[in-house]
PDB file of C-alpha atoms in Angstrom:
ATOM      1  CA  GLY A  45       0.034  -0.016   0.096  1.00  0.00           C
ATOM      2  CA  GLN A  46       0.945   3.525  -0.049  1.00  0.00           C
ATOM      3  CA  ASN A  47       1.973   5.481   2.911  1.00  0.00           C
ATOM      4  CA  ILE A  48       3.200   8.952   4.066  1.00  0.00           C
ATOM      5  CA  ASP A  49       4.625   9.253   7.564  1.00  0.00           C
ATOM      6  CA  GLN A  50       5.164  12.359   9.373  1.00  0.00           C
ATOM      7  CA  PRO A  51       5.168  13.478  13.093  1.00  0.00           C
ATOM      8  CA  THR A  52       1.994  14.404  14.482  1.00  0.00           C
ATOM      9  CA  GLU A  53       3.056  17.370  16.526  1.00  0.00           C
ATOM     10  CA  MET A  54       6.325  19.268  17.128  1.00  0.00           C
ATOM     11  CA  THR A  55       7.135  22.244  19.236  1.00  0.00           C
ATOM     12  CA  ALA A  56       9.897  24.796  18.794  1.00  0.00           C
ATOM     13  CA  THR A  57      11.031  28.248  19.970  1.00  0.00           C
ATOM     14  CA  GLU A  58      10.685  31.490  18.156  1.00  0.00           C
ATOM     15  CA  GLY A  59      13.724  32.410  16.527  1.00  0.00           C
ATOM     16  CA  ALA A  60      15.071  28.708  16.280  1.00  0.00           C
ATOM     17  CA  ILE A  61      15.281  26.183  13.511  1.00  0.00           C
ATOM     18  CA  VAL A  62      12.922  23.173  13.124  1.00  0.00           C
ATOM     19  CA  GLN A  63      13.136  20.049  10.723  1.00  0.00           C
ATOM     20  CA  ILE A  64       9.929  18.210   9.971  1.00  0.00           C
ATOM     21  CA  ASN A  65      10.679  14.840   8.455  1.00  0.00           C
ATOM     22  CA  CYS A  66       8.480  12.891   6.007  1.00  0.00           C
ATOM     23  CA  THR A  67       9.102   9.384   4.814  1.00  0.00           C
ATOM     24  CA  TYR A  68       7.035   7.724   2.160  1.00  0.00           C
ATOM     25  CA  GLN A  69       6.225   4.454   0.335  1.00  0.00           C
ATOM     26  CA  THR A  70       4.393   4.858  -2.759  1.00  0.00           C
ATOM     27  CA  SER A  71       3.841   3.125  -6.234  1.00  0.00           C
ATOM     28  CA  GLY A  72       6.212   5.277  -8.113  1.00  0.00           C
ATOM     29  CA  PHE A  73       7.343   8.781  -7.757  1.00  0.00           C
ATOM     30  CA  ASN A  74       6.792  11.977  -9.622  1.00  0.00           C
ATOM     31  CA  GLY A  75       7.629  14.472  -6.912  1.00  0.00           C
ATOM     32  CA  LEU A  76       7.118  15.697  -3.479  1.00  0.00           C
ATOM     33  CA  PHE A  77       5.193  18.634  -2.270  1.00  0.00           C
ATOM     34  CA  TRP A  78       5.069  20.474   1.039  1.00  0.00           C
ATOM     35  CA  TYR A  79       2.173  22.711   1.918  1.00  0.00           C
ATOM     36  CA  GLN A  80       1.402  24.934   4.886  1.00  0.00           C
ATOM     37  CA  GLN A  81      -2.199  24.809   6.460  1.00  0.00           C
ATOM     38  CA  HIS A  82      -3.154  27.379   9.177  1.00  0.00           C
ATOM     39  CA  ALA A  83      -5.894  26.296  11.353  1.00  0.00           C
ATOM     40  CA  GLY A  84      -9.383  26.819   9.606  1.00  0.00           C
ATOM     41  CA  GLU A  85      -7.781  27.769   6.312  1.00  0.00           C
ATOM     42  CA  ALA A  86      -6.951  26.009   3.018  1.00  0.00           C
ATOM     43  CA  PRO A  87      -3.276  24.654   2.286  1.00  0.00           C
ATOM     44  CA  THR A  88      -0.818  26.841   0.702  1.00  0.00           C
ATOM     45  CA  PHE A  89       1.967  25.530  -1.609  1.00  0.00           C
ATOM     46  CA  LEU A  90       5.487  25.698  -0.031  1.00  0.00           C
ATOM     47  CA  SER A  91       7.832  23.599  -2.178  1.00  0.00           C
ATOM     48  CA  TYR A  92       8.405  20.843  -4.890  1.00  0.00           C
ATOM     49  CA  ASN A  93      11.058  18.384  -5.008  1.00  0.00           C
ATOM     50  CA  VAL A  94      11.563  15.749  -7.751  1.00  0.00           C
ATOM     51  CA  LEU A  95      15.537  15.513  -7.660  1.00  0.00           C
ATOM     52  CA  ASP A  96      17.677  14.596  -4.867  1.00  0.00           C
ATOM     53  CA  GLY A  97      18.954  17.592  -2.840  1.00  0.00           C
ATOM     54  CA  LEU A  98      18.119  20.691  -1.065  1.00  0.00           C
ATOM     55  CA  GLU A  99      15.734  23.453  -2.576  1.00  0.00           C
ATOM     56  CA  GLU A 100      16.083  26.624  -0.574  1.00  0.00           C
ATOM     57  CA  LYS A 101      13.433  29.285  -0.673  1.00  0.00           C
ATOM     58  CA  GLY A 102      13.827  32.133   2.039  1.00  0.00           C
ATOM     59  CA  ARG A 103      13.520  30.883   5.450  1.00  0.00           C
ATOM     60  CA  PHE A 104      12.224  27.462   4.206  1.00  0.00           C
ATOM     61  CA  SER A 105      14.189  24.705   2.629  1.00  0.00           C
ATOM     62  CA  SER A 106      13.190  21.261   1.386  1.00  0.00           C
ATOM     63  CA  PHE A 107      15.440  18.314   1.048  1.00  0.00           C
ATOM     64  CA  LEU A 108      14.813  15.070  -0.749  1.00  0.00           C
ATOM     65  CA  SER A 109      16.396  11.567  -0.984  1.00  0.00           C
ATOM     66  CA  ARG A 110      14.541   9.236  -3.327  1.00  0.00           C
ATOM     67  CA  SER A 111      16.664   6.323  -2.605  1.00  0.00           C
ATOM     68  CA  LYS A 112      15.620   6.529   1.219  1.00  0.00           C
ATOM     69  CA  GLY A 113      12.120   7.689   0.452  1.00  0.00           C
ATOM     70  CA  TYR A 114      12.918  10.536   2.612  1.00  0.00           C
ATOM     71  CA  SER A 115      12.181  14.366   2.780  1.00  0.00           C
ATOM     72  CA  TYR A 116      12.484  17.107   5.299  1.00  0.00           C
ATOM     73  CA  LEU A 117      11.259  20.656   5.399  1.00  0.00           C
ATOM     74  CA  LEU A 118      13.585  22.894   7.309  1.00  0.00           C
ATOM     75  CA  LEU A 119      12.222  26.257   8.897  1.00  0.00           C
ATOM     76  CA  LYS A 120      14.863  28.847   9.964  1.00  0.00           C
ATOM     77  CA  GLU A 121      14.423  31.968  12.220  1.00  0.00           C
ATOM     78  CA  LEU A 122      10.922  30.720  13.312  1.00  0.00           C
ATOM     79  CA  GLN A 123       8.184  33.279  13.723  1.00  0.00           C
ATOM     80  CA  MET A 124       5.056  32.874  15.529  1.00  0.00           C
ATOM     81  CA  LYS A 125       3.001  33.093  12.262  1.00  0.00           C
ATOM     82  CA  ASP A 126       4.725  29.815  11.413  1.00  0.00           C
ATOM     83  CA  SER A 127       2.465  28.061  13.712  1.00  0.00           C
ATOM     84  CA  ALA A 128       0.554  25.863  11.472  1.00  0.00           C
ATOM     85  CA  SER A 129       0.186  22.328  10.097  1.00  0.00           C
ATOM     86  CA  TYR A 130       2.708  21.223   7.468  1.00  0.00           C
ATOM     87  CA  LEU A 131       1.571  18.503   4.900  1.00  0.00           C
ATOM     88  CA  CYS A 132       3.833  16.233   2.910  1.00  0.00           C
ATOM     89  CA  ALA A 133       2.395  14.929  -0.313  1.00  0.00           C
ATOM     90  CA  VAL A 134       3.834  12.573  -2.770  1.00  0.00           C
ATOM     91  CA  MET A 135       2.706  12.370  -6.398  1.00  0.00           C
ATOM     92  CA  ASP A 136       2.695   8.620  -7.413  1.00  0.00           C
ATOM     93  CA  SER A 137       3.351   7.092 -10.810  1.00  0.00           C
ATOM     94  CA  ASN A 138      -0.365   7.908 -11.767  1.00  0.00           C
ATOM     95  CA  TYR A 139       0.220  11.622 -10.871  1.00  0.00           C
ATOM     96  CA  GLN A 140      -2.146  11.152  -8.056  1.00  0.00           C
ATOM     97  CA  LEU A 141      -1.114  13.103  -4.783  1.00  0.00           C
ATOM     98  CA  ILE A 142      -0.828  10.939  -1.719  1.00  0.00           C
ATOM     99  CA  TRP A 143      -1.342  13.224   1.339  1.00  0.00           C
ATOM    100  CA  GLY A 144       0.428  12.646   4.755  1.00  0.00           C
ATOM    101  CA  ALA A 145      -1.684  13.468   7.830  1.00  0.00           C
ATOM    102  CA  GLY A 146       0.217  16.597   8.538  1.00  0.00           C
ATOM    103  CA  THR A 147       2.491  17.837  11.288  1.00  0.00           C
ATOM    104  CA  LYS A 148       1.263  20.502  13.669  1.00  0.00           C
ATOM    105  CA  LEU A 149       4.059  22.778  14.434  1.00  0.00           C
ATOM    106  CA  ILE A 150       3.615  24.776  17.642  1.00  0.00           C
ATOM    107  CA  ILE A 151       5.970  27.802  18.236  1.00  0.00           C
ATOM    108  CA  LYS A 152       6.476  29.173  21.669  1.00  0.00           C
ATOM    109  CA  PRO A 153       7.894  32.604  22.460  1.00  0.00           C
TER     110      PRO A 153
ATOM    111  CA  GLY B 559      -0.292  34.098  -9.929  1.00  0.00           C
ATOM    112  CA  ALA B 560      -2.144  30.718  -9.701  1.00  0.00           C
ATOM    113  CA  VAL B 561      -5.121  32.174  -7.586  1.00  0.00           C
ATOM    114  CA  VAL B 562      -8.202  29.948  -6.919  1.00  0.00           C
ATOM    115  CA  SER B 563     -11.197  31.551  -5.645  1.00  0.00           C
ATOM    116  CA  GLN B 564     -13.920  29.399  -3.946  1.00  0.00           C
ATOM    117  CA  HIS B 565     -17.364  30.673  -2.867  1.00  0.00           C
ATOM    118  CA  PRO B 566     -19.066  30.648  -0.648  1.00  0.00           C
ATOM    119  CA  SER B 567     -16.642  30.635   2.236  1.00  0.00           C
ATOM    120  CA  ARG B 568     -19.435  29.524   4.692  1.00  0.00           C
ATOM    121  CA  VAL B 569     -22.970  28.040   4.344  1.00  0.00           C
ATOM    122  CA  ILE B 570     -25.296  27.143   7.106  1.00  0.00           C
ATOM    123  CA  CYS B 571     -28.526  25.553   5.897  1.00  0.00           C
ATOM    124  CA  LYS B 572     -31.252  23.113   6.842  1.00  0.00           C
ATOM    125  CA  SER B 573     -31.205  19.471   6.505  1.00  0.00           C
ATOM    126  CA  GLY B 574     -32.464  18.488   2.971  1.00  0.00           C
ATOM    127  CA  THR B 575     -31.156  21.589   1.247  1.00  0.00           C
ATOM    128  CA  SER B 576     -28.888  21.210  -1.709  1.00  0.00           C
ATOM    129  CA  VAL B 577     -25.620  23.490  -1.734  1.00  0.00           C
ATOM    130  CA  LYS B 578     -23.597  24.614  -4.586  1.00  0.00           C
ATOM    131  CA  ILE B 579     -20.028  25.386  -4.075  1.00  0.00           C
ATOM    132  CA  GLU B 580     -18.048  27.142  -6.911  1.00  0.00           C
ATOM    133  CA  CYS B 581     -14.448  26.932  -7.669  1.00  0.00           C
ATOM    134  CA  ARG B 582     -12.669  29.343 -10.174  1.00  0.00           C
ATOM    135  CA  SER B 583      -9.157  29.672 -11.258  1.00  0.00           C
ATOM    136  CA  LEU B 584      -8.693  33.262 -11.620  1.00  0.00           C
ATOM    137  CA  ASP B 585      -5.241  33.762 -13.560  1.00  0.00           C
ATOM    138  CA  PHE B 586      -4.727  30.357 -15.139  1.00  0.00           C
ATOM    139  CA  GLN B 587      -6.603  27.529 -17.088  1.00  0.00           C
ATOM    140  CA  ALA B 588      -7.136  24.485 -14.832  1.00  0.00           C
ATOM    141  CA  THR B 589      -7.417  21.352 -16.926  1.00  0.00           C
ATOM    142  CA  THR B 590      -7.902  19.568 -13.635  1.00  0.00           C
ATOM    143  CA  MET B 591      -9.686  20.419 -10.356  1.00  0.00           C
ATOM    144  CA  PHE B 592      -9.895  18.529  -7.198  1.00  0.00           C
ATOM    145  CA  TRP B 593     -12.409  18.400  -4.436  1.00  0.00           C
ATOM    146  CA  TYR B 594     -11.387  17.584  -0.958  1.00  0.00           C
ATOM    147  CA  ARG B 595     -13.136  17.073   2.202  1.00  0.00           C
ATOM    148  CA  GLN B 596     -11.462  17.815   5.707  1.00  0.00           C
ATOM    149  CA  PHE B 597     -12.766  17.101   9.311  1.00  0.00           C
ATOM    150  CA  PRO B 598     -11.231  18.925  12.168  1.00  0.00           C
ATOM    151  CA  LYS B 599      -7.779  18.084  12.876  1.00  0.00           C
ATOM    152  CA  LYS B 600      -7.804  15.479  10.262  1.00  0.00           C
ATOM    153  CA  SER B 601      -5.900  15.313   6.847  1.00  0.00           C
ATOM    154  CA  LEU B 602      -7.379  16.112   3.293  1.00  0.00           C
ATOM    155  CA  MET B 603      -9.552  13.498   1.833  1.00  0.00           C
ATOM    156  CA  LEU B 604      -9.752  13.632  -1.750  1.00  0.00           C
ATOM    157  CA  MET B 605     -13.411  13.321  -2.965  1.00  0.00           C
ATOM    158  CA  ALA B 606     -13.100  13.513  -6.696  1.00  0.00           C
ATOM    159  CA  THR B 607     -10.910  14.687  -9.617  1.00  0.00           C
ATOM    160  CA  SER B 608     -12.600  16.831 -12.123  1.00  0.00           C
ATOM    161  CA  ASN B 609     -11.322  17.334 -15.724  1.00  0.00           C
ATOM    162  CA  GLU B 610     -12.798  19.940 -17.935  1.00  0.00           C
ATOM    163  CA  GLY B 611     -15.393  18.586 -20.272  1.00  0.00           C
ATOM    164  CA  SER B 612     -15.593  15.048 -18.861  1.00  0.00           C
ATOM    165  CA  LYS B 613     -17.182  13.243 -16.027  1.00  0.00           C
ATOM    166  CA  ALA B 614     -15.579  13.581 -12.606  1.00  0.00           C
ATOM    167  CA  THR B 615     -13.667  10.543 -11.078  1.00  0.00           C
ATOM    168  CA  TYR B 616     -14.900   9.754  -7.768  1.00  0.00           C
ATOM    169  CA  GLU B 617     -12.825   8.130  -4.921  1.00  0.00           C
ATOM    170  CA  GLN B 618     -14.085   5.039  -3.225  1.00  0.00           C
ATOM    171  CA  GLY B 619     -16.833   5.563  -0.940  1.00  0.00           C
ATOM    172  CA  VAL B 620     -17.876   8.960  -2.227  1.00  0.00           C
ATOM    173  CA  GLU B 621     -21.457   8.891  -3.550  1.00  0.00           C
ATOM    174  CA  LYS B 622     -21.495  10.555  -6.947  1.00  0.00           C
ATOM    175  CA  ASP B 623     -25.158  11.182  -6.831  1.00  0.00           C
ATOM    176  CA  LYS B 624     -24.955  13.074  -3.593  1.00  0.00           C
ATOM    177  CA  PHE B 625     -21.899  15.076  -4.567  1.00  0.00           C
ATOM    178  CA  LEU B 626     -22.386  16.309  -8.175  1.00  0.00           C
ATOM    179  CA  ILE B 627     -19.465  17.884  -9.907  1.00  0.00           C
ATOM    180  CA  ASN B 628     -19.545  19.831 -12.974  1.00  0.00           C
ATOM    181  CA  HIS B 629     -16.469  21.119 -14.749  1.00  0.00           C
ATOM    182  CA  ALA B 630     -17.880  23.004 -17.575  1.00  0.00           C
ATOM    183  CA  SER B 631     -14.914  25.189 -18.523  1.00  0.00           C
ATOM    184  CA  LEU B 632     -11.217  25.679 -17.951  1.00  0.00           C
ATOM    185  CA  THR B 633     -11.715  28.096 -15.229  1.00  0.00           C
ATOM    186  CA  LEU B 634     -14.785  26.751 -13.360  1.00  0.00           C
ATOM    187  CA  SER B 635     -15.829  23.670 -11.381  1.00  0.00           C
ATOM    188  CA  THR B 636     -18.828  23.256  -9.064  1.00  0.00           C
ATOM    189  CA  LEU B 637     -19.650  20.698  -6.285  1.00  0.00           C
ATOM    190  CA  THR B 638     -23.274  20.378  -5.341  1.00  0.00           C
ATOM    191  CA  VAL B 639     -24.048  18.646  -2.198  1.00  0.00           C
ATOM    192  CA  THR B 640     -27.540  17.453  -2.689  1.00  0.00           C
ATOM    193  CA  SER B 641     -30.107  16.771  -0.024  1.00  0.00           C
ATOM    194  CA  ALA B 642     -27.508  17.677   2.604  1.00  0.00           C
ATOM    195  CA  HIS B 643     -27.597  16.144   6.100  1.00  0.00           C
ATOM    196  CA  PRO B 644     -25.859  17.098   9.307  1.00  0.00           C
ATOM    197  CA  GLU B 645     -23.127  14.455   8.672  1.00  0.00           C
ATOM    198  CA  ASP B 646     -22.220  16.175   5.451  1.00  0.00           C
ATOM    199  CA  SER B 647     -21.150  19.177   7.647  1.00  0.00           C
ATOM    200  CA  SER B 648     -17.376  19.652   6.911  1.00  0.00           C
ATOM    201  CA  PHE B 649     -14.772  21.950   5.408  1.00  0.00           C
ATOM    202  CA  TYR B 650     -14.880  21.456   1.557  1.00  0.00           C
ATOM    203  CA  ILE B 651     -11.731  22.627  -0.325  1.00  0.00           C
ATOM    204  CA  CYS B 652     -11.125  22.671  -3.900  1.00  0.00           C
ATOM    205  CA  SER B 653      -7.716  22.964  -5.801  1.00  0.00           C
ATOM    206  CA  ALA B 654      -6.700  23.501  -9.390  1.00  0.00           C
ATOM    207  CA  ARG B 655      -3.692  22.464 -11.542  1.00  0.00           C
ATOM    208  CA  VAL B 656      -2.606  23.234 -14.876  1.00  0.00           C
ATOM    209  CA  LEU B 657      -2.229  20.844 -17.636  1.00  0.00           C
ATOM    210  CA  GLN B 658       1.346  19.530 -16.629  1.00  0.00           C
ATOM    211  CA  GLU B 659       0.693  16.626 -14.120  1.00  0.00           C
ATOM    212  CA  ASN B 660       3.752  17.414 -11.951  1.00  0.00           C
ATOM    213  CA  GLN B 661       2.752  21.118 -11.246  1.00  0.00           C
ATOM    214  CA  PRO B 662       1.523  21.814  -7.637  1.00  0.00           C
ATOM    215  CA  GLN B 663      -2.189  22.103  -7.047  1.00  0.00           C
ATOM    216  CA  HIS B 664      -3.158  25.742  -5.801  1.00  0.00           C
ATOM    217  CA  PHE B 665      -6.148  25.590  -3.323  1.00  0.00           C
ATOM    218  CA  GLY B 666      -9.157  27.844  -2.845  1.00  0.00           C
ATOM    219  CA  ASP B 667      -9.994  29.215   0.495  1.00  0.00           C
ATOM    220  CA  GLY B 668     -12.361  26.484   1.284  1.00  0.00           C
ATOM    221  CA  THR B 669     -16.098  26.464   2.261  1.00  0.00           C
ATOM    222  CA  ARG B 670     -17.393  25.538   5.829  1.00  0.00           C
ATOM    223  CA  LEU B 671     -20.596  23.858   5.448  1.00  0.00           C
ATOM    224  CA  SER B 672     -22.775  23.526   8.482  1.00  0.00           C
ATOM    225  CA  ILE B 673     -26.055  21.539   8.102  1.00  0.00           C
ATOM    226  CA  LEU B 674     -28.626  21.945  10.851  1.00  0.00           C
TER     227      LEU B 674
END
């Protein structure tokens, strides 16, 4: 079966760095997406990785290792507004998005 | 770019009513639109995939006669919840994607549906 695993919840301190991991087992791979979802709102697109390596976009970076079925989202210089759920989603061989359950990130002052 | 508009943002109505939700891609042509449902503190659940000009593909367990989807143009898809019941109360979110399948989905703001 297809499976996406990410931690349910994480806590970090304002100004710090946090890494949210995602491991996946899917039938084929056509890329991995990270989305941010604030409570009561729709998801917003953060990043897309299809090749191995690190993609940096401002305070956010996303890493992919296809051989390990592993990705992480790295958030630097955390701000209170970064408190949200972070969703990992993998596109399988049929270009269907398989969604993880999301990681709720709590930022403390 | 890649703005998706979803209306209404909130609906409260009586049991038995039919509710229509619109999803529009404002600045791009969306060959494929997706309809999701999300319960509180749960992940997104894909209900159906809608391709312009063809019938929607429903996920297992989703009643196509209850959740009617129309994707009549490259910028508009609608979801109609027919004869809604309290158990249909949920957060419904649409997303849209351009032709290239490996492009990200862009989400509308969602519709919070409450059936009394």
